[in-house]
Amino acid sequence: MTAVAEASPARPLMPVEQALEQLLALAEAAPIRDTERLPLAEAEGRVLASDLVAALDLPSWPNSAMDGYALRLADWQGEPLAVSQRIFAGHAPQPLQPGTCARIFTGAPLPEGADCVEMQENTAAAEDRVRFLAPLKTGQNIRPQGQEARKGEQVMSAGTRLGPIELGLAASLGHERLEVVRKVRVAVLSTGDELVEPGLPLGPGQIYNSNRRLLVSWLQRLGCAVLDAGILPDDLARTRACLARLGDVDLILSTGGVSVGEADYLGAALREAGELALWKLAIKPGKPLTFGHFQGVPVIGLPGNPASTLVTFGLLARPYLLRRQGVAEVTPLRFDVPAGFDWPRPGTRREYLRARIEQGQVRIYKNQSSGVLRSAAWADGLVEVREGSTPKQGDSVPFIPFSELLG
Ligand code: AMP
Ligand code: MG
């Protein structure tokens, strides 16, 4: 492996940006190229594989933005105009008879000859004649043809993630199916002799496996095909065998077994396979991170503490997975919020505090231990505290909402 530098104890911690940059470069070097054409109903969460071009003008004809009356402005001389037709949405109008107006409803096509729509609230109608009570302007309350998109115009670019809004836009242009990148196949492994699945009794020293559920659910939300490989005991032969069995996936994502000083079986198995980088990141929670390949398949090893898994997956592995599908914008939105806390101890790592916005201030959970997933369940997002900084009550601090990371 050449692109990735291995950290040694003497080296300084790797800044989060640098780790992200390296992971994104690795993702770009291994793009998922296969595509499939999916009906809109199945495309949510997927990534558009080719630019989407408008196949028609949107709207395809000028139409009314209001319930009211359509007229030719020059016909209004102060005398009431006769109503010569009623035009409902979904019905074709007749050309406007000169010297008359047309009753028209929102979304109905403008009749030929009309150049103005007045909303009904500004009119007085009696015996099928209408008086206009306010000054009129050419083009008012008319949605011109092609206002939203012109035929042939690019409306979405390849690499766009398809959510409800994008799917709605595609539908408005008449697309029934979209060309999307095939699902990324991710194998999820939870390492640790202490792990037990919920539903089974706990033996001495055992804990329930939370990372598996956290990651499998999260990956599914991200549109990945998940191969849930279950729990892997701390044992080199079994680690090797398990990795070899995983087969045709795009990424192996494991948690645990990457702490310093620990018997690191995942690392050992990757080292045998020839490609391993161990990073010590300037991030808290979540200092250790592994990247490597096993028989050509990329492997990301996240730290095992659940809050560390959450932060490192959200800030590093999630962007990596999106970039492999060609998503250009992988950085979560963050915005500044006044701190509702004091953080007096400057850190050497960038801290991601589980936090919640209340009454215009961001508060942090009382226990920021990396083992406490409850901190994240209480929180709405993460406050970023940069290396060496000591924000005080009222200072602006960057906040990343979980909604930005989870979808
Ligand atoms: P490790 O990175 O394996 O040293 O694990 C660090 C801490 O995270 C230990 O307390 C582990 O018990 C815990 N841990 C590791 N994997 C999981 C998991 N899948 N679910 C819950 N806790 C875990
Ligand atoms: Mg472990």
Coordinates of C-alpha atoms and ligand atoms in Angstrom, one line a residue:
M1 CA 0.0 0.0 0.0
T2 CA 1.5 3.3 -1.0
A3 CA -1.1 5.9 -0.6
V4 CA -1.5 5.5 3.1
A5 CA 1.2 6.3 5.6
E6 CA 1.5 4.1 8.7
A7 CA 1.5 5.9 12.0
S8 CA 4.3 5.2 14.4
P9 CA 4.2 6.1 18.1
A10 CA 6.6 8.9 17.4
R11 CA 4.5 10.5 14.7
P12 CA 2.0 13.2 15.7
L13 CA -1.7 12.3 15.6
M14 CA -3.2 12.5 12.1
P15 CA -5.6 15.4 11.8
V16 CA -9.2 14.5 10.9
E17 CA -9.0 16.4 7.6
Q18 CA -5.9 14.5 6.5
A19 CA -7.5 11.1 7.3
L20 CA -10.7 12.1 5.4
E21 CA -8.6 13.3 2.4
Q22 CA -6.8 10.0 2.3
L23 CA -9.9 7.9 2.6
L24 CA -11.6 10.0 -0.1
A25 CA -8.6 9.5 -2.4
L26 CA -8.8 5.7 -1.8
A27 CA -12.6 5.8 -2.5
E28 CA -12.0 7.7 -5.8
A29 CA -9.4 5.1 -6.8
A30 CA -12.1 2.3 -6.3
P31 CA -15.3 3.8 -7.8
I32 CA -18.4 1.6 -8.1
R33 CA -19.0 1.7 -11.8
D34 CA -22.0 -0.7 -12.3
T35 CA -25.3 0.9 -12.6
E36 CA -29.0 -0.1 -12.8
R37 CA -32.2 1.5 -13.9
L38 CA -34.6 1.6 -11.1
P39 CA -38.2 2.8 -10.8
L40 CA -38.5 5.9 -8.7
A41 CA -40.2 3.9 -5.9
E42 CA -37.0 2.0 -5.4
A43 CA -34.4 4.7 -6.0
E44 CA -34.6 6.5 -2.6
G45 CA -31.2 6.8 -1.0
R46 CA -29.4 5.8 -4.2
V47 CA -27.0 7.9 -6.2
L48 CA -27.7 9.1 -9.7
A49 CA -25.3 7.5 -12.2
S50 CA -25.7 10.0 -15.1
D51 CA -26.8 13.6 -15.5
L52 CA -30.5 14.0 -15.6
V53 CA -31.7 16.2 -18.5
A54 CA -35.2 17.7 -18.8
A55 CA -37.1 15.9 -21.6
L56 CA -39.7 18.6 -21.7
D57 CA -40.2 22.3 -20.8
L58 CA -41.4 22.5 -17.2
P59 CA -44.1 23.8 -17.1
S60 CA -44.9 22.7 -20.6
W61 CA -47.3 25.6 -21.2
P62 CA -47.9 28.9 -19.4
N63 CA -50.4 28.5 -16.6
S64 CA -52.1 30.3 -13.8
A65 CA -50.4 30.7 -10.4
M66 CA -53.8 31.7 -8.8
D67 CA -57.5 31.1 -8.7
G68 CA -58.8 34.2 -10.5
Y69 CA -59.4 35.6 -14.0
A70 CA -57.2 35.6 -17.1
L71 CA -57.4 38.6 -19.5
R72 CA -55.6 40.6 -22.1
L73 CA -54.4 43.6 -20.3
A74 CA -55.3 45.9 -23.2
D75 CA -59.0 44.8 -22.9
W76 CA -59.4 46.3 -19.4
Q77 CA -60.5 49.9 -19.7
G78 CA -62.3 50.2 -16.4
E79 CA -65.6 48.6 -17.5
P80 CA -66.4 45.1 -16.2
L81 CA -65.4 42.2 -18.5
A82 CA -67.7 39.4 -19.4
V83 CA -66.5 35.9 -18.4
S84 CA -66.4 33.9 -21.6
Q85 CA -65.1 30.5 -20.3
R86 CA -64.0 28.6 -17.2
I87 CA -60.7 26.8 -17.3
F88 CA -59.9 24.1 -14.7
A89 CA -56.5 22.5 -14.1
G90 CA -56.2 19.5 -16.5
H91 CA -58.5 21.0 -19.2
A92 CA -57.6 22.6 -22.5
P93 CA -58.8 26.3 -22.9
Q94 CA -60.3 28.0 -25.9
P95 CA -58.5 31.1 -27.2
L96 CA -59.6 34.1 -25.2
Q97 CA -62.5 36.0 -26.9
P98 CA -61.4 39.6 -27.4
G99 CA -62.9 41.9 -24.8
T100 CA -63.7 39.2 -22.3
C101 CA -61.9 37.4 -19.5
A102 CA -61.8 33.8 -18.4
R103 CA -62.4 32.3 -15.0
I104 CA -59.2 30.3 -14.3
F105 CA -57.9 28.1 -11.5
T106 CA -54.4 27.4 -10.2
G107 CA -52.4 25.2 -12.6
A108 CA -54.9 25.6 -15.5
P109 CA -53.4 26.5 -18.9
L110 CA -53.5 30.1 -19.8
P111 CA -55.8 30.7 -22.8
E112 CA -54.2 32.0 -26.0
G113 CA -54.5 35.8 -26.1
A114 CA -54.4 36.3 -22.3
D115 CA -51.3 38.0 -20.8
C116 CA -52.4 38.6 -17.2
V117 CA -54.1 36.8 -14.3
E118 CA -55.7 38.6 -11.4
M119 CA -56.4 36.7 -8.2
Q120 CA -60.1 36.5 -7.3
E121 CA -59.6 38.4 -4.0
N122 CA -58.8 41.6 -6.1
T123 CA -61.9 41.3 -8.2
A124 CA -65.7 42.0 -7.9
A125 CA -67.8 39.6 -9.9
A126 CA -71.5 40.1 -10.6
E127 CA -73.8 38.5 -13.2
D128 CA -70.8 36.9 -15.0
R129 CA -69.0 40.2 -15.4
V130 CA -65.9 41.0 -13.5
R131 CA -64.4 44.3 -12.3
F132 CA -60.7 44.5 -11.5
L133 CA -60.1 46.4 -8.3
A134 CA -56.3 46.7 -8.2
P135 CA -53.7 47.9 -10.8
L136 CA -52.8 45.1 -13.3
K137 CA -49.4 44.2 -14.8
T138 CA -48.6 42.2 -17.9
G139 CA -47.5 38.7 -17.0
Q140 CA -48.7 38.8 -13.4
N141 CA -49.6 35.5 -11.7
I142 CA -48.6 33.6 -14.8
R143 CA -46.1 30.8 -14.6
P144 CA -44.3 31.0 -18.0
Q145 CA -43.5 27.9 -20.0
G146 CA -40.1 26.5 -19.1
Q147 CA -39.9 28.6 -15.9
E148 CA -38.5 25.7 -13.9
A149 CA -36.6 23.9 -16.6
R150 CA -36.1 24.1 -20.4
K151 CA -36.1 20.9 -22.5
G152 CA -32.5 19.7 -22.7
E153 CA -31.3 21.5 -19.6
Q154 CA -29.4 19.5 -17.0
V155 CA -31.5 19.5 -13.8
M156 CA -29.5 17.0 -11.7
S157 CA -25.9 15.9 -12.0
A158 CA -24.4 12.4 -11.7
G159 CA -23.5 11.9 -8.1
T160 CA -26.7 13.4 -6.7
R161 CA -28.1 11.4 -3.8
L162 CA -31.8 10.7 -4.4
G163 CA -34.1 11.7 -1.5
P164 CA -37.8 12.6 -1.6
I165 CA -37.1 16.0 -3.1
E166 CA -34.9 14.7 -6.0
L167 CA -37.4 11.9 -6.7
G168 CA -40.2 14.4 -6.8
L169 CA -38.3 16.6 -9.2
A170 CA -37.6 13.6 -11.4
A171 CA -41.3 12.7 -11.4
S172 CA -42.2 16.2 -12.4
L173 CA -40.1 15.8 -15.5
G174 CA -41.9 12.5 -16.3
H175 CA -39.1 10.1 -15.5
E176 CA -40.3 6.7 -14.5
R177 CA -36.9 5.2 -13.9
L178 CA -33.5 6.5 -13.0
E179 CA -30.0 5.3 -13.7
V180 CA -28.4 4.8 -10.3
V181 CA -25.1 3.4 -9.1
R182 CA -25.5 -0.2 -7.8
K183 CA -25.6 -0.7 -4.1
V184 CA -22.3 -0.7 -2.3
R185 CA -21.9 -4.1 -0.6
V186 CA -20.6 -3.8 2.9
A187 CA -19.8 -6.6 5.3
V188 CA -20.1 -5.7 8.9
L189 CA -18.0 -7.5 11.5
S190 CA -18.1 -7.0 15.3
T191 CA -14.9 -8.2 16.9
G192 CA -14.6 -9.1 20.6
D193 CA -14.7 -12.2 22.8
E194 CA -16.9 -10.2 25.2
L195 CA -19.8 -9.6 22.7
V196 CA -23.2 -11.3 22.9
E197 CA -26.2 -10.7 20.8
P198 CA -29.3 -9.2 22.5
G199 CA -31.7 -12.0 23.4
L200 CA -29.0 -14.3 24.8
P201 CA -28.0 -14.4 28.4
L202 CA -24.8 -12.5 29.4
G203 CA -22.0 -14.6 30.8
P204 CA -19.3 -13.1 33.1
G205 CA -17.5 -10.2 31.6
Q206 CA -19.8 -10.2 28.5
I207 CA -21.6 -7.2 27.0
Y208 CA -24.3 -6.9 24.4
N209 CA -23.2 -6.1 20.8
S210 CA -24.4 -2.6 20.1
N211 CA -22.2 -1.6 17.1
R212 CA -23.6 -4.3 14.9
R213 CA -27.1 -2.9 15.1
L214 CA -25.9 0.7 14.9
L215 CA -23.9 0.1 11.8
V216 CA -26.2 -2.3 10.0
S217 CA -29.2 0.0 10.4
W218 CA -27.1 3.1 9.4
L219 CA -25.6 1.4 6.3
Q220 CA -29.1 0.4 5.2
R221 CA -30.2 4.0 5.5
L222 CA -27.3 5.0 3.4
G223 CA -28.5 2.7 0.6
C224 CA -25.9 0.0 1.1
A225 CA -26.4 -3.8 0.7
V226 CA -25.3 -5.1 4.1
L227 CA -23.8 -8.5 4.7
D228 CA -24.1 -8.9 8.4
A229 CA -21.1 -11.1 9.3
G230 CA -21.9 -11.2 13.0
I231 CA -19.5 -11.5 15.9
L232 CA -15.9 -12.5 15.4
P233 CA -13.9 -13.8 18.4
D234 CA -10.5 -12.4 19.2
D235 CA -8.6 -15.1 17.4
L236 CA -6.2 -14.9 14.4
A237 CA -7.2 -18.1 12.7
R238 CA -10.9 -17.4 12.9
T239 CA -10.3 -13.8 11.8
R240 CA -8.4 -15.0 8.8
A241 CA -11.1 -17.6 8.0
C242 CA -13.9 -15.2 8.4
L243 CA -12.3 -12.5 6.1
A244 CA -11.7 -15.2 3.5
R245 CA -15.3 -16.3 3.6
L246 CA -16.8 -12.8 3.1
G247 CA -16.1 -12.9 -0.6
D248 CA -17.7 -10.5 -3.0
V249 CA -18.1 -7.2 -1.1
D250 CA -16.9 -3.7 -1.7
L251 CA -15.9 -3.0 1.9
I252 CA -15.3 -4.9 5.1
L253 CA -16.3 -2.7 8.0
S254 CA -15.2 -4.0 11.4
T255 CA -15.4 -2.6 14.9
G256 CA -13.1 -3.3 17.9
G257 CA -9.7 -4.7 18.2
V258 CA -7.9 -1.6 17.0
S259 CA -6.9 -0.2 20.4
V260 CA -3.2 0.3 21.2
G261 CA -1.6 -2.6 23.0
E262 CA -4.4 -5.0 22.3
A263 CA -4.0 -8.2 20.5
D264 CA -5.0 -6.9 17.1
Y265 CA -6.2 -9.9 15.0
L266 CA -7.8 -7.9 12.3
G267 CA -4.6 -6.0 11.9
A268 CA -2.5 -9.2 11.9
A269 CA -4.7 -10.8 9.3
L270 CA -4.4 -7.7 7.0
R271 CA -0.7 -7.5 7.6
E272 CA -0.4 -11.1 6.3
A273 CA -2.4 -10.1 3.3
G274 CA 0.1 -7.4 2.7
E275 CA -1.8 -4.2 3.2
L276 CA -2.4 -2.4 6.4
A277 CA -2.3 1.1 7.7
L278 CA -2.9 1.9 11.3
W279 CA -3.8 5.5 12.0
K280 CA -3.8 7.3 15.2
L281 CA -6.2 10.1 14.6
A282 CA -6.5 13.5 16.4
I283 CA -10.1 12.7 17.0
K284 CA -12.0 12.1 20.2
P285 CA -13.8 9.8 20.7
G286 CA -12.1 7.3 18.3
K287 CA -8.3 7.7 18.1
P288 CA -7.4 4.4 16.4
L289 CA -8.5 3.5 12.9
T290 CA -7.4 0.8 10.6
F291 CA -7.4 0.8 6.8
G292 CA -6.2 -2.0 4.7
H293 CA -7.1 -4.6 2.0
F294 CA -7.8 -8.2 2.4
Q295 CA -7.4 -10.1 -1.0
G296 CA -8.1 -6.8 -2.7
V297 CA -11.2 -5.9 -0.7
P298 CA -10.9 -2.6 1.3
V299 CA -11.2 -2.9 5.0
I300 CA -12.0 -0.2 7.5
G301 CA -11.5 -1.1 11.2
L302 CA -13.3 1.3 13.5
P303 CA -12.7 1.6 17.2
G304 CA -15.0 -0.5 19.3
N305 CA -16.4 1.9 21.9
P306 CA -19.9 2.6 20.6
A307 CA -19.6 6.4 20.6
S308 CA -16.2 6.1 18.8
T309 CA -17.8 3.8 16.2
L310 CA -20.6 6.4 15.7
V311 CA -18.2 9.4 15.3
T312 CA -15.6 7.7 13.1
F313 CA -18.2 6.0 10.9
G314 CA -20.1 9.3 10.5
L315 CA -17.2 11.5 9.8
L316 CA -14.9 9.1 8.0
A317 CA -16.4 5.9 6.8
R318 CA -19.7 7.5 5.6
P319 CA -18.0 10.0 3.3
Y320 CA -15.8 7.2 2.0
L321 CA -18.8 5.1 1.1
L322 CA -20.6 8.0 -0.5
R323 CA -17.6 8.9 -2.6
R324 CA -17.2 5.4 -3.9
Q325 CA -20.6 5.9 -5.4
G326 CA -19.5 9.2 -7.0
V327 CA -21.1 11.6 -4.5
A328 CA -19.3 14.9 -4.8
E329 CA -20.6 16.6 -1.7
V330 CA -19.8 14.3 1.3
T331 CA -19.1 16.9 4.0
P332 CA -22.0 17.2 6.4
L333 CA -23.5 20.6 6.9
R334 CA -22.4 22.3 10.1
F335 CA -23.5 25.6 11.6
D336 CA -22.4 27.8 14.4
V337 CA -24.4 27.8 17.6
P338 CA -23.7 29.6 20.9
A339 CA -22.2 27.2 23.5
G340 CA -24.3 26.5 26.5
F341 CA -21.3 25.1 28.3
D342 CA -17.6 25.8 29.3
W343 CA -14.9 23.5 27.9
P344 CA -11.9 24.6 29.9
R345 CA -9.4 21.9 29.1
P346 CA -7.7 22.3 25.7
G347 CA -7.3 18.9 23.9
T348 CA -4.7 17.6 21.5
R349 CA -7.5 15.8 19.6
R350 CA -10.5 17.3 17.9
E351 CA -13.5 16.5 20.1
Y352 CA -17.0 15.6 18.9
L353 CA -19.2 16.2 21.9
R354 CA -22.7 14.7 21.9
A355 CA -24.9 17.7 22.1
R356 CA -28.4 19.1 21.9
I357 CA -29.7 22.5 21.0
E358 CA -32.0 24.0 23.6
Q359 CA -33.3 27.5 23.6
G360 CA -30.8 28.7 21.1
Q361 CA -27.8 27.3 22.9
V362 CA -26.0 24.0 22.5
R363 CA -25.7 21.8 25.6
I364 CA -23.5 18.8 26.0
Y365 CA -24.3 15.4 27.5
K366 CA -22.9 15.1 31.0
N367 CA -21.0 12.0 30.3
Q368 CA -18.9 12.2 27.1
S369 CA -17.2 8.8 27.6
S370 CA -16.6 6.9 24.4
G371 CA -18.4 3.9 25.8
V372 CA -21.6 5.8 26.5
L373 CA -23.9 5.5 23.5
R374 CA -26.7 7.0 25.6
S375 CA -25.0 10.3 25.2
A376 CA -25.7 10.1 21.4
A377 CA -29.3 9.0 22.0
W378 CA -29.9 12.1 24.1
A379 CA -28.2 14.3 21.6
D380 CA -29.3 15.9 18.3
G381 CA -25.8 16.1 16.9
L382 CA -22.1 16.7 17.5
V383 CA -20.3 19.9 18.7
E384 CA -16.9 20.1 17.2
V385 CA -14.2 21.4 19.6
R386 CA -11.0 22.0 17.7
E387 CA -7.6 21.0 19.0
G388 CA -6.4 23.4 21.6
S389 CA -9.5 25.4 21.8
T390 CA -11.4 26.2 25.0
P391 CA -14.9 27.4 24.1
K392 CA -16.9 29.2 26.9
Q393 CA -20.6 29.9 27.4
G394 CA -21.8 32.0 24.6
D395 CA -18.9 31.4 22.2
S396 CA -19.8 30.1 18.7
V397 CA -19.2 26.4 18.2
P398 CA -19.8 24.3 15.1
F399 CA -22.6 21.9 15.4
I400 CA -23.3 18.9 13.0
P401 CA -26.8 17.7 13.3
F402 CA -27.2 13.9 13.3
S403 CA -29.8 14.3 10.5
E404 CA -26.8 15.3 8.3
L405 CA -24.9 12.1 9.1
L406 CA -27.6 9.5 9.4
G407 CA -29.1 9.7 5.9
Ligands
AMP1 P1 -11.7 -2.6 21.4 O1 -11.5 -1.5 20.3 O2 -11.9 -3.9 20.9 O3 -10.6 -2.5 22.4 O4 -13.0 -2.2 22.2 C1 -13.0 -1.0 22.9 C2 -14.3 -1.0 23.8 O5 -15.4 -1.1 23.0 C3 -14.3 -2.2 24.8 O6 -14.9 -1.8 26.0 C4 -15.2 -3.2 24.1 O7 -15.9 -4.0 24.9 C5 -16.2 -2.2 23.4 N1 -16.8 -2.8 22.2 C6 -16.1 -3.3 21.2 N2 -17.0 -3.8 20.3 C7 -18.2 -3.5 20.7 C8 -19.5 -3.7 20.2 N3 -19.7 -4.3 19.0 N4 -20.6 -3.4 20.9 C9 -20.4 -2.8 22.1 N5 -19.2 -2.5 22.7 C10 -18.1 -2.9 22.0
MG2 MG -12.0 -5.8 21.4

